[in-house]
Amino acid sequence: MTAPQARLLMLSDLMLLGVAVVWGTSYGVAKQALQYYPVLGLLALRFGLTFVLLSPALASLRSIPAASVARVAGAGVLLLGIFLCETFGLLLTRAANAAFLISLCVVLTPLIEWLLLSRRPARLEWVAVLLSLCGAWILAAGGAWPLSFHPGDALILLAALLRAIYVCAMKHSMGRQPPPALAVTALQAGVVTIGSVAVAWAAGANGAPTWPLPPLPSLPGFGAQGAFWFCLVYLVGACTLFAFFAQNYAIKRSSPTRVALLMGSEPAFGALFAWLWLGERVAPSGWIGGGLIVLASLLATVRWHRAIAPAHEVPRAVEPT
């Protein structure tokens, strides 16, 4: 390896690590934003801004078959369900729990792929499933029996399952002429925006708040509530735009194993940030359970990428939050 190649590899590794840090911190940042504005309003603003910023990329859809565009838009409805479960779950549980539990989608994806695409999981992936289930039990239930999750943890688990379905559905629906990634992100951001506004409108159509979907209040101010806008800019700019560019840049220049190892650190950064930023205290059982989930994700991801992904194109283990 030449010196320029080594520098590019180091840069790509640093960018992937930066993406893991950014996506890990997104749980704590989103949880803080929810102190100022409700779930549906936050989703509408976050994805509405993302749609506006990426809307020029929609022009590339003109050369894509209408059926492919329709399938991508349909997957956007599934993405709406993911973020509804994930964000309401984040409202009801700790950011550290959310960061660990959402990474279960990495382990669940091979199982969903087996059901939908008939690809039988490898032995190592079955081991990863067992490890992740043990980790989720220890993390969310403290090892208690019978197994019971808090409502927020249950919603995060549902979001992880929906993410696994989403990954397989997107892989199946792309076809031979897939739309450009930026256009896919813009289109689905628009679907999530419209869906969030529609749900909020339906919930408050009669002027009466309906728990847990109240009508959207007025926007927070820039003074005492300025922290909300900082959180929103961070979620859009860092967790979506920067992370999207950095991941695509780095994946083309790194190996699948390096990508999996670096991205697998995301939940740990999420728990650490929740501890430092929000003052959440993670019990020893929480770190043990979360560690098992991270280990299971690494086992599943490294083996899976080696088996089915070319070195220059590695799908992301956990979608951006």
mmCIF file with all atom_site columns, N, CA, C and O in Angstrom, residues 125-169:
data_model
loop_
_atom_site.group_PDB
_atom_site.id
_atom_site.type_symbol
_atom_site.label_atom_id
_atom_site.label_alt_id
_atom_site.label_comp_id
_atom_site.label_asym_id
_atom_site.label_entity_id
_atom_site.label_seq_id
_atom_site.pdbx_PDB_ins_code
_atom_site.Cartn_x
_atom_site.Cartn_y
_atom_site.Cartn_z
_atom_site.occupancy
_atom_site.B_iso_or_equiv
_atom_site.pdbx_formal_charge
_atom_site.auth_seq_id
_atom_site.auth_comp_id
_atom_site.auth_asym_id
_atom_site.auth_atom_id
_atom_site.pdbx_PDB_model_num
ATOM 1   N N  . GLU A 1 125 ? -24.637 -16.452 12.253 1.00 0.00 ? 125 GLU A N  1
ATOM 2   C CA . GLU A 1 125 ? -25.770 -15.534 12.396 1.00 0.00 ? 125 GLU A CA 1
ATOM 3   C C  . GLU A 1 125 ? -26.776 -16.055 13.420 1.00 0.00 ? 125 GLU A C  1
ATOM 4   O O  . GLU A 1 125 ? -27.394 -15.266 14.154 1.00 0.00 ? 125 GLU A O  1
ATOM 5   N N  . TRP A 1 126 ? -26.950 -17.387 13.504 1.00 0.00 ? 126 TRP A N  1
ATOM 6   C CA . TRP A 1 126 ? -27.817 -17.932 14.553 1.00 0.00 ? 126 TRP A CA 1
ATOM 7   C C  . TRP A 1 126 ? -27.222 -17.669 15.932 1.00 0.00 ? 126 TRP A C  1
ATOM 8   O O  . TRP A 1 126 ? -27.948 -17.354 16.884 1.00 0.00 ? 126 TRP A O  1
ATOM 9   N N  . VAL A 1 127 ? -25.915 -17.793 16.047 1.00 0.00 ? 127 VAL A N  1
ATOM 10  C CA . VAL A 1 127 ? -25.257 -17.462 17.318 1.00 0.00 ? 127 VAL A CA 1
ATOM 11  C C  . VAL A 1 127 ? -25.490 -15.996 17.666 1.00 0.00 ? 127 VAL A C  1
ATOM 12  O O  . VAL A 1 127 ? -25.763 -15.645 18.819 1.00 0.00 ? 127 VAL A O  1
ATOM 13  N N  . ALA A 1 128 ? -25.398 -15.137 16.648 1.00 0.00 ? 128 ALA A N  1
ATOM 14  C CA . ALA A 1 128 ? -25.623 -13.711 16.873 1.00 0.00 ? 128 ALA A CA 1
ATOM 15  C C  . ALA A 1 128 ? -27.046 -13.437 17.349 1.00 0.00 ? 128 ALA A C  1
ATOM 16  O O  . ALA A 1 128 ? -27.282 -12.575 18.206 1.00 0.00 ? 128 ALA A O  1
ATOM 17  N N  . VAL A 1 129 ? -28.005 -14.174 16.784 1.00 0.00 ? 129 VAL A N  1
ATOM 18  C CA . VAL A 1 129 ? -29.406 -14.008 17.212 1.00 0.00 ? 129 VAL A CA 1
ATOM 19  C C  . VAL A 1 129 ? -29.556 -14.345 18.693 1.00 0.00 ? 129 VAL A C  1
ATOM 20  O O  . VAL A 1 129 ? -30.189 -13.595 19.464 1.00 0.00 ? 129 VAL A O  1
ATOM 21  N N  . LEU A 1 130 ? -28.994 -15.463 19.118 1.00 0.00 ? 130 LEU A N  1
ATOM 22  C CA . LEU A 1 130 ? -29.097 -15.864 20.524 1.00 0.00 ? 130 LEU A CA 1
ATOM 23  C C  . LEU A 1 130 ? -28.409 -14.848 21.437 1.00 0.00 ? 130 LEU A C  1
ATOM 24  O O  . LEU A 1 130 ? -28.945 -14.487 22.496 1.00 0.00 ? 130 LEU A O  1
ATOM 25  N N  . LEU A 1 131 ? -27.220 -14.387 21.041 1.00 0.00 ? 131 LEU A N  1
ATOM 26  C CA . LEU A 1 131 ? -26.519 -13.386 21.848 1.00 0.00 ? 131 LEU A CA 1
ATOM 27  C C  . LEU A 1 131 ? -27.328 -12.100 21.966 1.00 0.00 ? 131 LEU A C  1
ATOM 28  O O  . LEU A 1 131 ? -27.419 -11.506 23.041 1.00 0.00 ? 131 LEU A O  1
ATOM 29  N N  . SER A 1 132 ? -27.909 -11.671 20.850 1.00 0.00 ? 132 SER A N  1
ATOM 30  C CA . SER A 1 132 ? -28.667 -10.419 20.872 1.00 0.00 ? 132 SER A CA 1
ATOM 31  C C  . SER A 1 132 ? -29.919 -10.528 21.731 1.00 0.00 ? 132 SER A C  1
ATOM 32  O O  . SER A 1 132 ? -30.290 -9.581  22.434 1.00 0.00 ? 132 SER A O  1
ATOM 33  N N  . LEU A 1 133 ? -30.592 -11.682 21.673 1.00 0.00 ? 133 LEU A N  1
ATOM 34  C CA . LEU A 1 133 ? -31.784 -11.864 22.499 1.00 0.00 ? 133 LEU A CA 1
ATOM 35  C C  . LEU A 1 133 ? -31.424 -11.849 23.983 1.00 0.00 ? 133 LEU A C  1
ATOM 36  O O  . LEU A 1 133 ? -32.134 -11.244 24.803 1.00 0.00 ? 133 LEU A O  1
ATOM 37  N N  . CYS A 1 134 ? -30.316 -12.501 24.338 1.00 0.00 ? 134 CYS A N  1
ATOM 38  C CA . CYS A 1 134 ? -29.850 -12.461 25.730 1.00 0.00 ? 134 CYS A CA 1
ATOM 39  C C  . CYS A 1 134 ? -29.506 -11.031 26.130 1.00 0.00 ? 134 CYS A C  1
ATOM 40  O O  . CYS A 1 134 ? -29.840 -10.577 27.234 1.00 0.00 ? 134 CYS A O  1
ATOM 41  N N  . GLY A 1 135 ? -28.833 -10.312 25.229 1.00 0.00 ? 135 GLY A N  1
ATOM 42  C CA . GLY A 1 135 ? -28.471 -8.929  25.529 1.00 0.00 ? 135 GLY A CA 1
ATOM 43  C C  . GLY A 1 135 ? -29.685 -8.042  25.711 1.00 0.00 ? 135 GLY A C  1
ATOM 44  O O  . GLY A 1 135 ? -29.733 -7.210  26.629 1.00 0.00 ? 135 GLY A O  1
ATOM 45  N N  . ALA A 1 136 ? -30.686 -8.202  24.838 1.00 0.00 ? 136 ALA A N  1
ATOM 46  C CA . ALA A 1 136 ? -31.904 -7.400  24.967 1.00 0.00 ? 136 ALA A CA 1
ATOM 47  C C  . ALA A 1 136 ? -32.633 -7.712  26.267 1.00 0.00 ? 136 ALA A C  1
ATOM 48  O O  . ALA A 1 136 ? -33.179 -6.810  26.927 1.00 0.00 ? 136 ALA A O  1
ATOM 49  N N  . TRP A 1 137 ? -32.661 -8.962  26.656 1.00 0.00 ? 137 TRP A N  1
ATOM 50  C CA . TRP A 1 137 ? -33.297 -9.361  27.905 1.00 0.00 ? 137 TRP A CA 1
ATOM 51  C C  . TRP A 1 137 ? -32.592 -8.717  29.101 1.00 0.00 ? 137 TRP A C  1
ATOM 52  O O  . TRP A 1 137 ? -33.225 -8.116  29.968 1.00 0.00 ? 137 TRP A O  1
ATOM 53  N N  . ILE A 1 138 ? -31.263 -8.807  29.136 1.00 0.00 ? 138 ILE A N  1
ATOM 54  C CA . ILE A 1 138 ? -30.504 -8.233  30.247 1.00 0.00 ? 138 ILE A CA 1
ATOM 55  C C  . ILE A 1 138 ? -30.638 -6.716  30.268 1.00 0.00 ? 138 ILE A C  1
ATOM 56  O O  . ILE A 1 138 ? -30.808 -6.102  31.329 1.00 0.00 ? 138 ILE A O  1
ATOM 57  N N  . LEU A 1 139 ? -30.583 -6.085  29.088 1.00 0.00 ? 139 LEU A N  1
ATOM 58  C CA . LEU A 1 139 ? -30.621 -4.626  29.017 1.00 0.00 ? 139 LEU A CA 1
ATOM 59  C C  . LEU A 1 139 ? -31.969 -4.060  29.426 1.00 0.00 ? 139 LEU A C  1
ATOM 60  O O  . LEU A 1 139 ? -32.061 -3.172  30.270 1.00 0.00 ? 139 LEU A O  1
ATOM 61  N N  . ALA A 1 140 ? -33.033 -4.574  28.815 1.00 0.00 ? 140 ALA A N  1
ATOM 62  C CA . ALA A 1 140 ? -34.346 -3.974  29.005 1.00 0.00 ? 140 ALA A CA 1
ATOM 63  C C  . ALA A 1 140 ? -35.083 -4.502  30.226 1.00 0.00 ? 140 ALA A C  1
ATOM 64  O O  . ALA A 1 140 ? -35.873 -3.780  30.842 1.00 0.00 ? 140 ALA A O  1
ATOM 65  N N  . ALA A 1 141 ? -34.831 -5.756  30.591 1.00 0.00 ? 141 ALA A N  1
ATOM 66  C CA . ALA A 1 141 ? -35.576 -6.352  31.705 1.00 0.00 ? 141 ALA A CA 1
ATOM 67  C C  . ALA A 1 141 ? -34.691 -6.649  32.908 1.00 0.00 ? 141 ALA A C  1
ATOM 68  O O  . ALA A 1 141 ? -35.184 -7.185  33.903 1.00 0.00 ? 141 ALA A O  1
ATOM 69  N N  . GLY A 1 142 ? -33.413 -6.330  32.828 1.00 0.00 ? 142 GLY A N  1
ATOM 70  C CA . GLY A 1 142 ? -32.518 -6.580  33.944 1.00 0.00 ? 142 GLY A CA 1
ATOM 71  C C  . GLY A 1 142 ? -32.345 -8.053  34.258 1.00 0.00 ? 142 GLY A C  1
ATOM 72  O O  . GLY A 1 142 ? -31.973 -8.423  35.358 1.00 0.00 ? 142 GLY A O  1
ATOM 73  N N  . GLY A 1 143 ? -32.638 -8.916  33.278 1.00 0.00 ? 143 GLY A N  1
ATOM 74  C CA . GLY A 1 143 ? -32.518 -10.354 33.504 1.00 0.00 ? 143 GLY A CA 1
ATOM 75  C C  . GLY A 1 143 ? -33.686 -10.944 34.275 1.00 0.00 ? 143 GLY A C  1
ATOM 76  O O  . GLY A 1 143 ? -33.635 -12.096 34.690 1.00 0.00 ? 143 GLY A O  1
ATOM 77  N N  . ALA A 1 144 ? -34.755 -10.151 34.467 1.00 0.00 ? 144 ALA A N  1
ATOM 78  C CA . ALA A 1 144 ? -35.899 -10.639 35.248 1.00 0.00 ? 144 ALA A CA 1
ATOM 79  C C  . ALA A 1 144 ? -36.705 -11.650 34.437 1.00 0.00 ? 144 ALA A C  1
ATOM 80  O O  . ALA A 1 144 ? -36.664 -11.668 33.202 1.00 0.00 ? 144 ALA A O  1
ATOM 81  N N  . TRP A 1 145 ? -37.418 -12.492 35.155 1.00 0.00 ? 145 TRP A N  1
ATOM 82  C CA . TRP A 1 145 ? -38.305 -13.470 34.514 1.00 0.00 ? 145 TRP A CA 1
ATOM 83  C C  . TRP A 1 145 ? -39.637 -13.477 35.234 1.00 0.00 ? 145 TRP A C  1
ATOM 84  O O  . TRP A 1 145 ? -39.668 -13.441 36.454 1.00 0.00 ? 145 TRP A O  1
ATOM 85  N N  . PRO A 1 146 ? -40.800 -13.486 34.563 1.00 0.00 ? 146 PRO A N  1
ATOM 86  C CA . PRO A 1 146 ? -40.937 -13.568 33.108 1.00 0.00 ? 146 PRO A CA 1
ATOM 87  C C  . PRO A 1 146 ? -40.494 -12.277 32.417 1.00 0.00 ? 146 PRO A C  1
ATOM 88  O O  . PRO A 1 146 ? -40.489 -11.216 33.023 1.00 0.00 ? 146 PRO A O  1
ATOM 89  N N  . LEU A 1 147 ? -40.122 -12.407 31.152 1.00 0.00 ? 147 LEU A N  1
ATOM 90  C CA . LEU A 1 147 ? -39.595 -11.293 30.389 1.00 0.00 ? 147 LEU A CA 1
ATOM 91  C C  . LEU A 1 147 ? -40.670 -10.237 30.183 1.00 0.00 ? 147 LEU A C  1
ATOM 92  O O  . LEU A 1 147 ? -41.778 -10.532 29.766 1.00 0.00 ? 147 LEU A O  1
ATOM 93  N N  . SER A 1 148 ? -40.338 -8.989  30.506 1.00 0.00 ? 148 SER A N  1
ATOM 94  C CA . SER A 1 148 ? -41.273 -7.884  30.290 1.00 0.00 ? 148 SER A CA 1
ATOM 95  C C  . SER A 1 148 ? -40.472 -6.633  29.953 1.00 0.00 ? 148 SER A C  1
ATOM 96  O O  . SER A 1 148 ? -39.451 -6.364  30.583 1.00 0.00 ? 148 SER A O  1
ATOM 97  N N  . PHE A 1 149 ? -40.930 -5.905  28.954 1.00 0.00 ? 149 PHE A N  1
ATOM 98  C CA . PHE A 1 149 ? -40.255 -4.683  28.529 1.00 0.00 ? 149 PHE A CA 1
ATOM 99  C C  . PHE A 1 149 ? -41.113 -3.481  28.874 1.00 0.00 ? 149 PHE A C  1
ATOM 100 O O  . PHE A 1 149 ? -42.338 -3.547  28.897 1.00 0.00 ? 149 PHE A O  1
ATOM 101 N N  . HIS A 1 150 ? -40.435 -2.361  29.121 1.00 0.00 ? 150 HIS A N  1
ATOM 102 C CA . HIS A 1 150 ? -41.153 -1.099  29.262 1.00 0.00 ? 150 HIS A CA 1
ATOM 103 C C  . HIS A 1 150 ? -41.739 -0.725  27.903 1.00 0.00 ? 150 HIS A C  1
ATOM 104 O O  . HIS A 1 150 ? -41.220 -1.137  26.858 1.00 0.00 ? 150 HIS A O  1
ATOM 105 N N  . PRO A 1 151 ? -42.813 0.074   27.892 1.00 0.00 ? 151 PRO A N  1
ATOM 106 C CA . PRO A 1 151 ? -43.422 0.435   26.597 1.00 0.00 ? 151 PRO A CA 1
ATOM 107 C C  . PRO A 1 151 ? -42.421 1.051   25.625 1.00 0.00 ? 151 PRO A C  1
ATOM 108 O O  . PRO A 1 151 ? -42.447 0.749   24.426 1.00 0.00 ? 151 PRO A O  1
ATOM 109 N N  . GLY A 1 152 ? -41.540 1.925   26.123 1.00 0.00 ? 152 GLY A N  1
ATOM 110 C CA . GLY A 1 152 ? -40.555 2.538   25.234 1.00 0.00 ? 152 GLY A CA 1
ATOM 111 C C  . GLY A 1 152 ? -39.606 1.519   24.636 1.00 0.00 ? 152 GLY A C  1
ATOM 112 O O  . GLY A 1 152 ? -39.294 1.574   23.432 1.00 0.00 ? 152 GLY A O  1
ATOM 113 N N  . ASP A 1 153 ? -39.139 0.574   25.441 1.00 0.00 ? 153 ASP A N  1
ATOM 114 C CA . ASP A 1 153 ? -38.250 -0.470  24.930 1.00 0.00 ? 153 ASP A CA 1
ATOM 115 C C  . ASP A 1 153 ? -38.963 -1.334  23.895 1.00 0.00 ? 153 ASP A C  1
ATOM 116 O O  . ASP A 1 153 ? -38.368 -1.745  22.889 1.00 0.00 ? 153 ASP A O  1
ATOM 117 N N  . ALA A 1 154 ? -40.240 -1.634  24.140 1.00 0.00 ? 154 ALA A N  1
ATOM 118 C CA . ALA A 1 154 ? -41.000 -2.450  23.190 1.00 0.00 ? 154 ALA A CA 1
ATOM 119 C C  . ALA A 1 154 ? -41.139 -1.733  21.848 1.00 0.00 ? 154 ALA A C  1
ATOM 120 O O  . ALA A 1 154 ? -41.032 -2.359  20.780 1.00 0.00 ? 154 ALA A O  1
ATOM 121 N N  . LEU A 1 155 ? -41.348 -0.411  21.884 1.00 0.00 ? 155 LEU A N  1
ATOM 122 C CA . LEU A 1 155 ? -41.450 0.345   20.635 1.00 0.00 ? 155 LEU A CA 1
ATOM 123 C C  . LEU A 1 155 ? -40.121 0.364   19.884 1.00 0.00 ? 155 LEU A C  1
ATOM 124 O O  . LEU A 1 155 ? -40.091 0.287   18.651 1.00 0.00 ? 155 LEU A O  1
ATOM 125 N N  . ILE A 1 156 ? -39.007 0.477   20.610 1.00 0.00 ? 156 ILE A N  1
ATOM 126 C CA . ILE A 1 156 ? -37.696 0.451   19.964 1.00 0.00 ? 156 ILE A CA 1
ATOM 127 C C  . ILE A 1 156 ? -37.457 -0.912  19.321 1.00 0.00 ? 156 ILE A C  1
ATOM 128 O O  . ILE A 1 156 ? -36.925 -1.015  18.206 1.00 0.00 ? 156 ILE A O  1
ATOM 129 N N  . LEU A 1 157 ? -37.851 -1.986  20.011 1.00 0.00 ? 157 LEU A N  1
ATOM 130 C CA . LEU A 1 157 ? -37.717 -3.323  19.434 1.00 0.00 ? 157 LEU A CA 1
ATOM 131 C C  . LEU A 1 157 ? -38.568 -3.454  18.169 1.00 0.00 ? 157 LEU A C  1
ATOM 132 O O  . LEU A 1 157 ? -38.139 -4.062  17.180 1.00 0.00 ? 157 LEU A O  1
ATOM 133 N N  . LEU A 1 158 ? -39.774 -2.905  18.184 1.00 0.00 ? 158 LEU A N  1
ATOM 134 C CA . LEU A 1 158 ? -40.615 -2.929  16.988 1.00 0.00 ? 158 LEU A CA 1
ATOM 135 C C  . LEU A 1 158 ? -39.962 -2.136  15.861 1.00 0.00 ? 158 LEU A C  1
ATOM 136 O O  . LEU A 1 158 ? -39.992 -2.549  14.696 1.00 0.00 ? 158 LEU A O  1
ATOM 137 N N  . ALA A 1 159 ? -39.353 -0.999  16.200 1.00 0.00 ? 159 ALA A N  1
ATOM 138 C CA . ALA A 1 159 ? -38.647 -0.207  15.194 1.00 0.00 ? 159 ALA A CA 1
ATOM 139 C C  . ALA A 1 159 ? -37.483 -0.997  14.599 1.00 0.00 ? 159 ALA A C  1
ATOM 140 O O  . ALA A 1 159 ? -37.236 -0.942  13.388 1.00 0.00 ? 159 ALA A O  1
ATOM 141 N N  . ALA A 1 160 ? -36.768 -1.758  15.440 1.00 0.00 ? 160 ALA A N  1
ATOM 142 C CA . ALA A 1 160 ? -35.657 -2.573  14.940 1.00 0.00 ? 160 ALA A CA 1
ATOM 143 C C  . ALA A 1 160 ? -36.164 -3.641  13.971 1.00 0.00 ? 160 ALA A C  1
ATOM 144 O O  . ALA A 1 160 ? -35.543 -3.898  12.932 1.00 0.00 ? 160 ALA A O  1
ATOM 145 N N  . LEU A 1 161 ? -37.298 -4.261  14.307 1.00 0.00 ? 161 LEU A N  1
ATOM 146 C CA . LEU A 1 161 ? -37.888 -5.268  13.421 1.00 0.00 ? 161 LEU A CA 1
ATOM 147 C C  . LEU A 1 161 ? -38.307 -4.637  12.095 1.00 0.00 ? 161 LEU A C  1
ATOM 148 O O  . LEU A 1 161 ? -38.051 -5.188  11.012 1.00 0.00 ? 161 LEU A O  1
ATOM 149 N N  . LEU A 1 162 ? -38.938 -3.467  12.160 1.00 0.00 ? 162 LEU A N  1
ATOM 150 C CA . LEU A 1 162 ? -39.359 -2.781  10.940 1.00 0.00 ? 162 LEU A CA 1
ATOM 151 C C  . LEU A 1 162 ? -38.163 -2.365  10.097 1.00 0.00 ? 162 LEU A C  1
ATOM 152 O O  . LEU A 1 162 ? -38.221 -2.385  8.862  1.00 0.00 ? 162 LEU A O  1
ATOM 153 N N  . ARG A 1 163 ? -37.063 -1.991  10.752 1.00 0.00 ? 163 ARG A N  1
ATOM 154 C CA . ARG A 1 163 ? -35.849 -1.638  10.011 1.00 0.00 ? 163 ARG A CA 1
ATOM 155 C C  . ARG A 1 163 ? -35.324 -2.842  9.237  1.00 0.00 ? 163 ARG A C  1
ATOM 156 O O  . ARG A 1 163 ? -34.879 -2.719  8.091  1.00 0.00 ? 163 ARG A O  1
ATOM 157 N N  . ALA A 1 164 ? -35.352 -4.015  9.873  1.00 0.00 ? 164 ALA A N  1
ATOM 158 C CA . ALA A 1 164 ? -34.895 -5.220  9.182  1.00 0.00 ? 164 ALA A CA 1
ATOM 159 C C  . ALA A 1 164 ? -35.774 -5.502  7.969  1.00 0.00 ? 164 ALA A C  1
ATOM 160 O O  . ALA A 1 164 ? -35.274 -5.865  6.892  1.00 0.00 ? 164 ALA A O  1
ATOM 161 N N  . ILE A 1 165 ? -37.081 -5.346  8.125  1.00 0.00 ? 165 ILE A N  1
ATOM 162 C CA . ILE A 1 165 ? -37.994 -5.537  6.998  1.00 0.00 ? 165 ILE A CA 1
ATOM 163 C C  . ILE A 1 165 ? -37.725 -4.500  5.914  1.00 0.00 ? 165 ILE A C  1
ATOM 164 O O  . ILE A 1 165 ? -37.724 -4.814  4.708  1.00 0.00 ? 165 ILE A O  1
ATOM 165 N N  . TYR A 1 166 ? -37.458 -3.271  6.332  1.00 0.00 ? 166 TYR A N  1
ATOM 166 C CA . TYR A 1 166 ? -37.193 -2.184  5.388  1.00 0.00 ? 166 TYR A CA 1
ATOM 167 C C  . TYR A 1 166 ? -35.949 -2.477  4.545  1.00 0.00 ? 166 TYR A C  1
ATOM 168 O O  . TYR A 1 166 ? -35.950 -2.284  3.328  1.00 0.00 ? 166 TYR A O  1
ATOM 169 N N  . VAL A 1 167 ? -34.880 -2.939  5.200  1.00 0.00 ? 167 VAL A N  1
ATOM 170 C CA . VAL A 1 167 ? -33.646 -3.250  4.477  1.00 0.00 ? 167 VAL A CA 1
ATOM 171 C C  . VAL A 1 167 ? -33.897 -4.302  3.405  1.00 0.00 ? 167 VAL A C  1
ATOM 172 O O  . VAL A 1 167 ? -33.470 -4.162  2.251  1.00 0.00 ? 167 VAL A O  1
ATOM 173 N N  . CYS A 1 168 ? -34.609 -5.359  3.765  1.00 0.00 ? 168 CYS A N  1
ATOM 174 C CA . CYS A 1 168 ? -34.885 -6.426  2.805  1.00 0.00 ? 168 CYS A CA 1
ATOM 175 C C  . CYS A 1 168 ? -35.835 -5.956  1.705  1.00 0.00 ? 168 CYS A C  1
ATOM 176 O O  . CYS A 1 168 ? -35.671 -6.317  0.532  1.00 0.00 ? 168 CYS A O  1
ATOM 177 N N  . ALA A 1 169 ? -36.825 -5.140  2.075  1.00 0.00 ? 169 ALA A N  1
ATOM 178 C CA . ALA A 1 169 ? -37.764 -4.638  1.073  1.00 0.00 ? 169 ALA A CA 1
ATOM 179 C C  . ALA A 1 169 ? -37.057 -3.730  0.075  1.00 0.00 ? 169 ALA A C  1
ATOM 180 O O  . ALA A 1 169 ? -37.317 -3.792  -1.133 1.00 0.00 ? 169 ALA A O  1
#
